[in-house]
Tab-separated table of N, CA and C in Angstrom:
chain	number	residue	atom	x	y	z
A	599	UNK	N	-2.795	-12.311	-19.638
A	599	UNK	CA	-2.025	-11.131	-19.950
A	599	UNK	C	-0.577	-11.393	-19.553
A	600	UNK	N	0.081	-11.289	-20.643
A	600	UNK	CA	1.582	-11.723	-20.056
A	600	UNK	C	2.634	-10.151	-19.525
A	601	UNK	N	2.126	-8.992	-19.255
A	601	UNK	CA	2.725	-8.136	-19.406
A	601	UNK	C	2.141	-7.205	-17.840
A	602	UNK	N	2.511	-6.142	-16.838
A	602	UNK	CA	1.899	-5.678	-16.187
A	602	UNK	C	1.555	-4.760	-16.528
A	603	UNK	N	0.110	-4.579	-16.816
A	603	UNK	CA	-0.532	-3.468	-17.489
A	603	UNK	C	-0.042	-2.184	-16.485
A	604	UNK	N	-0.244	-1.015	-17.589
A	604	UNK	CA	0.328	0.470	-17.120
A	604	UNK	C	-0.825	1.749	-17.564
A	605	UNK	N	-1.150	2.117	-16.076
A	605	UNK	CA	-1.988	3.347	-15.717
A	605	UNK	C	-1.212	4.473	-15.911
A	606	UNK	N	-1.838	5.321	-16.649
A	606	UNK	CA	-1.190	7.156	-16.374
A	606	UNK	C	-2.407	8.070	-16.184
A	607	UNK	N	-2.361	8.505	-15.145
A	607	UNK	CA	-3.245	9.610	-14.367
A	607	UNK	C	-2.676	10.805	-14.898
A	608	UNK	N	-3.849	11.627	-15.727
A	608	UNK	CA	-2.738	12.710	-15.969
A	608	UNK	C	-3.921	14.095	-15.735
A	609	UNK	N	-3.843	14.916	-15.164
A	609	UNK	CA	-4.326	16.543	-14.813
A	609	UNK	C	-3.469	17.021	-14.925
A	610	UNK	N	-3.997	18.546	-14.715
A	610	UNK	CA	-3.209	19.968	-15.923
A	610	UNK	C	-1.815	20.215	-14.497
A	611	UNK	N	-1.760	20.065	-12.957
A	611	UNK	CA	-0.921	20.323	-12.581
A	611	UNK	C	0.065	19.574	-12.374
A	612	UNK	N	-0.291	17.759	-12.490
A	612	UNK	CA	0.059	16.950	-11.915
A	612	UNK	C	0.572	17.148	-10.010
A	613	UNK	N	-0.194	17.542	-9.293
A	613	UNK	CA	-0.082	18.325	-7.927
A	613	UNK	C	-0.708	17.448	-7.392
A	614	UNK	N	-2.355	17.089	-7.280
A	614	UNK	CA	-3.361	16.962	-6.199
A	614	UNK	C	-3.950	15.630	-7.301
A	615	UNK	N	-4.578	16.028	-8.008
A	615	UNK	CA	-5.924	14.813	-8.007
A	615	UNK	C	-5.080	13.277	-8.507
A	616	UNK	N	-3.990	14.050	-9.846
A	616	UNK	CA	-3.513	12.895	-10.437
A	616	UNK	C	-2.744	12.000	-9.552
A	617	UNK	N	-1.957	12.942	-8.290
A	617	UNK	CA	-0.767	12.233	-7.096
A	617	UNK	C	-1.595	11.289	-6.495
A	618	UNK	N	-3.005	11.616	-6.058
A	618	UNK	CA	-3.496	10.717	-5.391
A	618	UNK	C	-4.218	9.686	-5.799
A	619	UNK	N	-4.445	9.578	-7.118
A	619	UNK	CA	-5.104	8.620	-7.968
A	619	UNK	C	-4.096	7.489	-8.188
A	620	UNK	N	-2.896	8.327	-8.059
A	620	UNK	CA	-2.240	7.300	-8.585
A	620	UNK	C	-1.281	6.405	-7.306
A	621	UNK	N	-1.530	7.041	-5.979
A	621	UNK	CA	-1.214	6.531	-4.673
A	621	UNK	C	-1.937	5.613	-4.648
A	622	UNK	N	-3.437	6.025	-4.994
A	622	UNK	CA	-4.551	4.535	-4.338
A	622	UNK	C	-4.457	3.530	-5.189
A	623	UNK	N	-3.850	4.025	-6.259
A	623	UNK	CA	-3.880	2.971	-7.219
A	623	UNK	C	-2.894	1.426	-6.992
A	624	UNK	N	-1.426	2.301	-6.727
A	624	UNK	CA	-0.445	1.991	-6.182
A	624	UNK	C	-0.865	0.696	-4.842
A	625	UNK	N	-1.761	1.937	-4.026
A	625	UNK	CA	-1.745	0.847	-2.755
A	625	UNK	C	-2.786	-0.163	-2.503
A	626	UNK	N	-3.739	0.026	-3.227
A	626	UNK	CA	-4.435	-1.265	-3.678
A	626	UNK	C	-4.399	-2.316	-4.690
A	627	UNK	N	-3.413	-2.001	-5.546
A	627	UNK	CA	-3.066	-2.749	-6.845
A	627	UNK	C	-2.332	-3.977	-6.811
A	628	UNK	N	-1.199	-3.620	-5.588
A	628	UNK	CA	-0.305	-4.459	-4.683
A	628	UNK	C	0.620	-4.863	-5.943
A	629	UNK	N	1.009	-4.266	-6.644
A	629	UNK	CA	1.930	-4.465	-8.041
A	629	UNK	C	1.684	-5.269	-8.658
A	630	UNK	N	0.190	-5.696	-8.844
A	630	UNK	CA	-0.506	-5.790	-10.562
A	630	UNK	C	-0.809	-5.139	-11.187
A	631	UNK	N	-0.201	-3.395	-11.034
A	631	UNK	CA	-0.576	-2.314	-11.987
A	631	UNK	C	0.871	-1.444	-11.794
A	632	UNK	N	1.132	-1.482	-12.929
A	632	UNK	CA	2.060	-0.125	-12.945
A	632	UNK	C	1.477	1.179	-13.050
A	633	UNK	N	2.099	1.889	-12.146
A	633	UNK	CA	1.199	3.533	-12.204
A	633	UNK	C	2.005	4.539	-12.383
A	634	UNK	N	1.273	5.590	-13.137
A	634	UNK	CA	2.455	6.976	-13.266
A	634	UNK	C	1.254	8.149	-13.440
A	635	UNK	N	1.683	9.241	-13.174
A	635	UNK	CA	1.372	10.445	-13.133
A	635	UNK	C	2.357	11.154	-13.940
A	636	UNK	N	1.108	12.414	-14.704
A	636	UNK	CA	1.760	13.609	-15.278
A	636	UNK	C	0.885	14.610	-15.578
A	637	UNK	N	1.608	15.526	-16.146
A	637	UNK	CA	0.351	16.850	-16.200
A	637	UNK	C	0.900	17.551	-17.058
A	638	UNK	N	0.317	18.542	-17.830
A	638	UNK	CA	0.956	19.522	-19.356
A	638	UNK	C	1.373	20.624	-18.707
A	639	UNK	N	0.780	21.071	-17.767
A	639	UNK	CA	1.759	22.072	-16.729
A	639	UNK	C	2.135	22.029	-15.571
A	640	UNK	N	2.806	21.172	-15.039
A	640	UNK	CA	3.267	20.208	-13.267
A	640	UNK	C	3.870	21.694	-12.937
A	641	UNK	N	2.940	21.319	-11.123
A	641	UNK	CA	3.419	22.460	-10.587
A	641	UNK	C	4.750	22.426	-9.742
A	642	UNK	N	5.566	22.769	-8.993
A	642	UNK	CA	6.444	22.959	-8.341
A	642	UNK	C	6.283	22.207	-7.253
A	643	UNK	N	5.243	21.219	-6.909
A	643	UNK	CA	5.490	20.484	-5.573
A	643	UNK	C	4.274	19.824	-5.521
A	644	UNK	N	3.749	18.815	-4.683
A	644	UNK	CA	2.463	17.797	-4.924
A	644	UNK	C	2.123	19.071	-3.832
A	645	UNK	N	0.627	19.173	-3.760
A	645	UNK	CA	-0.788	19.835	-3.350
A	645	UNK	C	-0.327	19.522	-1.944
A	646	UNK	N	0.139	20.666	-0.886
A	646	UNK	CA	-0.306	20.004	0.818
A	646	UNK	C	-1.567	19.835	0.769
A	647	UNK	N	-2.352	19.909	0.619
A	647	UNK	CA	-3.964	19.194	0.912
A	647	UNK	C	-3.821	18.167	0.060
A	648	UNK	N	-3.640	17.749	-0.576
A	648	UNK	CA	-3.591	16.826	-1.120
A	648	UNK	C	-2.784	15.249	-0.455
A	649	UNK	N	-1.462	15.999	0.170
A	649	UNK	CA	-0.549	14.836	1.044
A	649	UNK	C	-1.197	14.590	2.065
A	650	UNK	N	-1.794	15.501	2.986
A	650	UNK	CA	-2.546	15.400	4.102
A	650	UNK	C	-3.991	14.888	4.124
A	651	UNK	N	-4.714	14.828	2.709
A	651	UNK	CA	-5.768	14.236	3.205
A	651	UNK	C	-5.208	12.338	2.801
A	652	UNK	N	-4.225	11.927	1.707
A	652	UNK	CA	-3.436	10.544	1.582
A	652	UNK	C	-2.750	10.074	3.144
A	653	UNK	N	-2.403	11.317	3.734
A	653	UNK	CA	-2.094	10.474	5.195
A	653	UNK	C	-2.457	10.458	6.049
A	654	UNK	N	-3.887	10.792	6.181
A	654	UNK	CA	-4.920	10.183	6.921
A	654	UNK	C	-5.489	8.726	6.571
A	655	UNK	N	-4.709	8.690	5.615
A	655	UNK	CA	-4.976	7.288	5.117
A	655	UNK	C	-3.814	5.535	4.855
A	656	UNK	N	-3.010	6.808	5.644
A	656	UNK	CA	-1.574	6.375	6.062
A	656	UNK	C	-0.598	5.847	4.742
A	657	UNK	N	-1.127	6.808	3.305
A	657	UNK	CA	-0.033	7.278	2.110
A	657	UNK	C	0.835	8.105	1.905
A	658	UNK	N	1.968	8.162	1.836
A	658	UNK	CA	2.826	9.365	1.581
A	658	UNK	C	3.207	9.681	0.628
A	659	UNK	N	2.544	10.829	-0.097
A	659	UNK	CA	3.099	11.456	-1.050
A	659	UNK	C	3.934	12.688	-0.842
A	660	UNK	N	4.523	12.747	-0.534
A	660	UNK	CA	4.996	14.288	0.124
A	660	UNK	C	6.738	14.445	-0.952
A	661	UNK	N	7.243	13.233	-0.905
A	661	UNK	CA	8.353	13.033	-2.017
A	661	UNK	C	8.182	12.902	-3.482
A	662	UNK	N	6.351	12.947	-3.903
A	662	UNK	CA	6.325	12.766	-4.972
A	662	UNK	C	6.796	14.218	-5.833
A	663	UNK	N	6.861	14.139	-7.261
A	663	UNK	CA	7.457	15.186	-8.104
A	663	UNK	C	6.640	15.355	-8.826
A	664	UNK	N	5.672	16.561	-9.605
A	664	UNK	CA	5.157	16.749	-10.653
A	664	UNK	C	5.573	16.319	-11.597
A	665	UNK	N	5.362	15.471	-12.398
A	665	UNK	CA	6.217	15.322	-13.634
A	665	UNK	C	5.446	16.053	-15.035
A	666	UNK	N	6.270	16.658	-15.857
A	666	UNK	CA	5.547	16.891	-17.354
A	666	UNK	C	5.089	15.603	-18.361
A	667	UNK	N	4.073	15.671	-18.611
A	667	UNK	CA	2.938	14.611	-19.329
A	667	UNK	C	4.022	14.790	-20.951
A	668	UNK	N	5.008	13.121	-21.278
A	668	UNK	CA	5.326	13.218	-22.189
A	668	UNK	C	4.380	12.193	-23.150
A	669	UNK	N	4.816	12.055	-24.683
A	669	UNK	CA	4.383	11.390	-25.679
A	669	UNK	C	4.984	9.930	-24.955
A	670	UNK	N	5.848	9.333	-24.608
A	670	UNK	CA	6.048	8.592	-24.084
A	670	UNK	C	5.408	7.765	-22.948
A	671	UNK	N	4.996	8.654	-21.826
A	671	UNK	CA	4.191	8.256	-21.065
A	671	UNK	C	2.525	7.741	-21.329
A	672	UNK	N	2.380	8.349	-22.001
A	672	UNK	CA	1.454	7.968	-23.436
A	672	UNK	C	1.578	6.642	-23.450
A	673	UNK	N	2.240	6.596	-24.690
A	673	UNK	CA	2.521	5.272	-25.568
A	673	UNK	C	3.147	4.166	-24.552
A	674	UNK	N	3.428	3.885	-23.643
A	674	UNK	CA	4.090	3.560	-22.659
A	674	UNK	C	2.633	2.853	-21.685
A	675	UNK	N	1.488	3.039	-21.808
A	675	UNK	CA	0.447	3.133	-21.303
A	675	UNK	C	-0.712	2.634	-21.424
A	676	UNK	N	-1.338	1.569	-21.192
A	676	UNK	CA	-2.274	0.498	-21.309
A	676	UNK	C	-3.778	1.481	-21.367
A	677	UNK	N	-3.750	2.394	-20.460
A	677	UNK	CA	-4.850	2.815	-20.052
A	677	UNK	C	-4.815	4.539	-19.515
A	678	UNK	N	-5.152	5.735	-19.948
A	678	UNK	CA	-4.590	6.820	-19.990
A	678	UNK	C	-6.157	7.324	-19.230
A	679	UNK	N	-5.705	7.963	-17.589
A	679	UNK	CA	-6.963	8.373	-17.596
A	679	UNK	C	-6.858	9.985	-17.064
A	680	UNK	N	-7.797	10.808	-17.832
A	680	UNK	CA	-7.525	12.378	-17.437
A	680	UNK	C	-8.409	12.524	-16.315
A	681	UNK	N	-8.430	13.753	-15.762
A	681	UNK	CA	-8.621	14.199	-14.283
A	681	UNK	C	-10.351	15.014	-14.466
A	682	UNK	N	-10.573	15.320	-15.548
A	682	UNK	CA	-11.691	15.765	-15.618
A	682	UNK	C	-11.768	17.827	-15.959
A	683	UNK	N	-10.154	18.370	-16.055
A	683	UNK	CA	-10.382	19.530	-16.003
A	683	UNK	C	-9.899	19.364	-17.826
A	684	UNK	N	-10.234	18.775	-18.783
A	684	UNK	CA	-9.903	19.069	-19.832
A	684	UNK	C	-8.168	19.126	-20.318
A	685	UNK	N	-7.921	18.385	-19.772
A	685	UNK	CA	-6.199	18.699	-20.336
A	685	UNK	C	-6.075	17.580	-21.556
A	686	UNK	N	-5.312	18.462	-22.244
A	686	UNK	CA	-5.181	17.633	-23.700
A	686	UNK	C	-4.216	16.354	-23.455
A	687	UNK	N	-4.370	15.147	-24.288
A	687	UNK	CA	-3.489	14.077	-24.100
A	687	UNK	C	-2.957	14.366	-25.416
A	688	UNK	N	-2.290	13.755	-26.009
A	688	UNK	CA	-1.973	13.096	-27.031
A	688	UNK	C	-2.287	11.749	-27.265
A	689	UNK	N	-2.952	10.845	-27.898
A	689	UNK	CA	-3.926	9.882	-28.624
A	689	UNK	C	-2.916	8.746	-29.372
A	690	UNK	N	-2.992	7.681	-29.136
A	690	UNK	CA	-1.991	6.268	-29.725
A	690	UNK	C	-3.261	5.511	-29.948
A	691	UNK	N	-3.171	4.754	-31.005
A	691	UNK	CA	-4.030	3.372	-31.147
A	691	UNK	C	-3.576	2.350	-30.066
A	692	UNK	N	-4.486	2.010	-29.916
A	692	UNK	CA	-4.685	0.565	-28.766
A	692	UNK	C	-4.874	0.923	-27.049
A	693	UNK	N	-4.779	2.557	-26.764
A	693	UNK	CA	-4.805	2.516	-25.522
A	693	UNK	C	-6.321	2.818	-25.747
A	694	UNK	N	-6.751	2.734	-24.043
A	694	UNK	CA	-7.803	2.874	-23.423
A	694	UNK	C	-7.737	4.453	-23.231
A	695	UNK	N	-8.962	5.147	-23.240
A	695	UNK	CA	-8.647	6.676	-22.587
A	695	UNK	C	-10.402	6.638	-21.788
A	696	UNK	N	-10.188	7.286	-20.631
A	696	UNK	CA	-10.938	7.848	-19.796
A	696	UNK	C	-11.102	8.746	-19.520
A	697	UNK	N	-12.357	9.416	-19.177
A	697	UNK	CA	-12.001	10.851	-18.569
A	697	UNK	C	-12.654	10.829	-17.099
A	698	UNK	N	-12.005	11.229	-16.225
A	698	UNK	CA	-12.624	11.556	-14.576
A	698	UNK	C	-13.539	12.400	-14.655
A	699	UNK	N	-14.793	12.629	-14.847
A	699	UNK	CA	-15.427	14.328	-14.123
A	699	UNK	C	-15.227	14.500	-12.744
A	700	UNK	N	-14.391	15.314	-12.587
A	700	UNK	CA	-13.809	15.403	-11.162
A	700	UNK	C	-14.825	16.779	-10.608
């Protein structure tokens, strides 16, 4: 593979499940994976339960940002995986799609 493949974690708040999917991803991947998060309605700040149970694990998300889930992040994206509460993606040929049952 000549390219570093690219993960997008995406749930409806981008807050809690997708921030931390995409922390562990991050910190076990050791930058053979590019990772991103988004969500179709990002809330106003990542999940405190969510930062606090990552830094018990000594991750910090606490600076992360909800971001809004674009067509870009999409297409941009080797491997697109949803969170399990049904949030719509938008669909490209050649990616991978997953769904979490969370």
């Amino acid at each position: 593979m000549s390219k570093t493949p690219e993960v997008l974690f995406v749930c409806v708040h981008n807050a809690g499940r997708s921030q931390m999917a995409a922390a562990l991803l991050q910190h076990y991947a050791l930058g053979r994976v590019s990772v991103r998060s988004a969500g179709s309605e990002p809330a106003d700040e990542v999940n405190p339960a969510a930062a606090e149970a990552l830094a018990e694990l000594g991750l910090d998300i606490t600076a992360e940002i909800p971001t809004k889930l674009s067509y870009a992040d999409v297409e941009a994206s080797d491997v697109v995986i949803t969170m399990g509460r049904g949030d719509t993606c938008p669909v490209f040929p050649g990616r991978r799609y997953l769904d979490w049952a969370l």
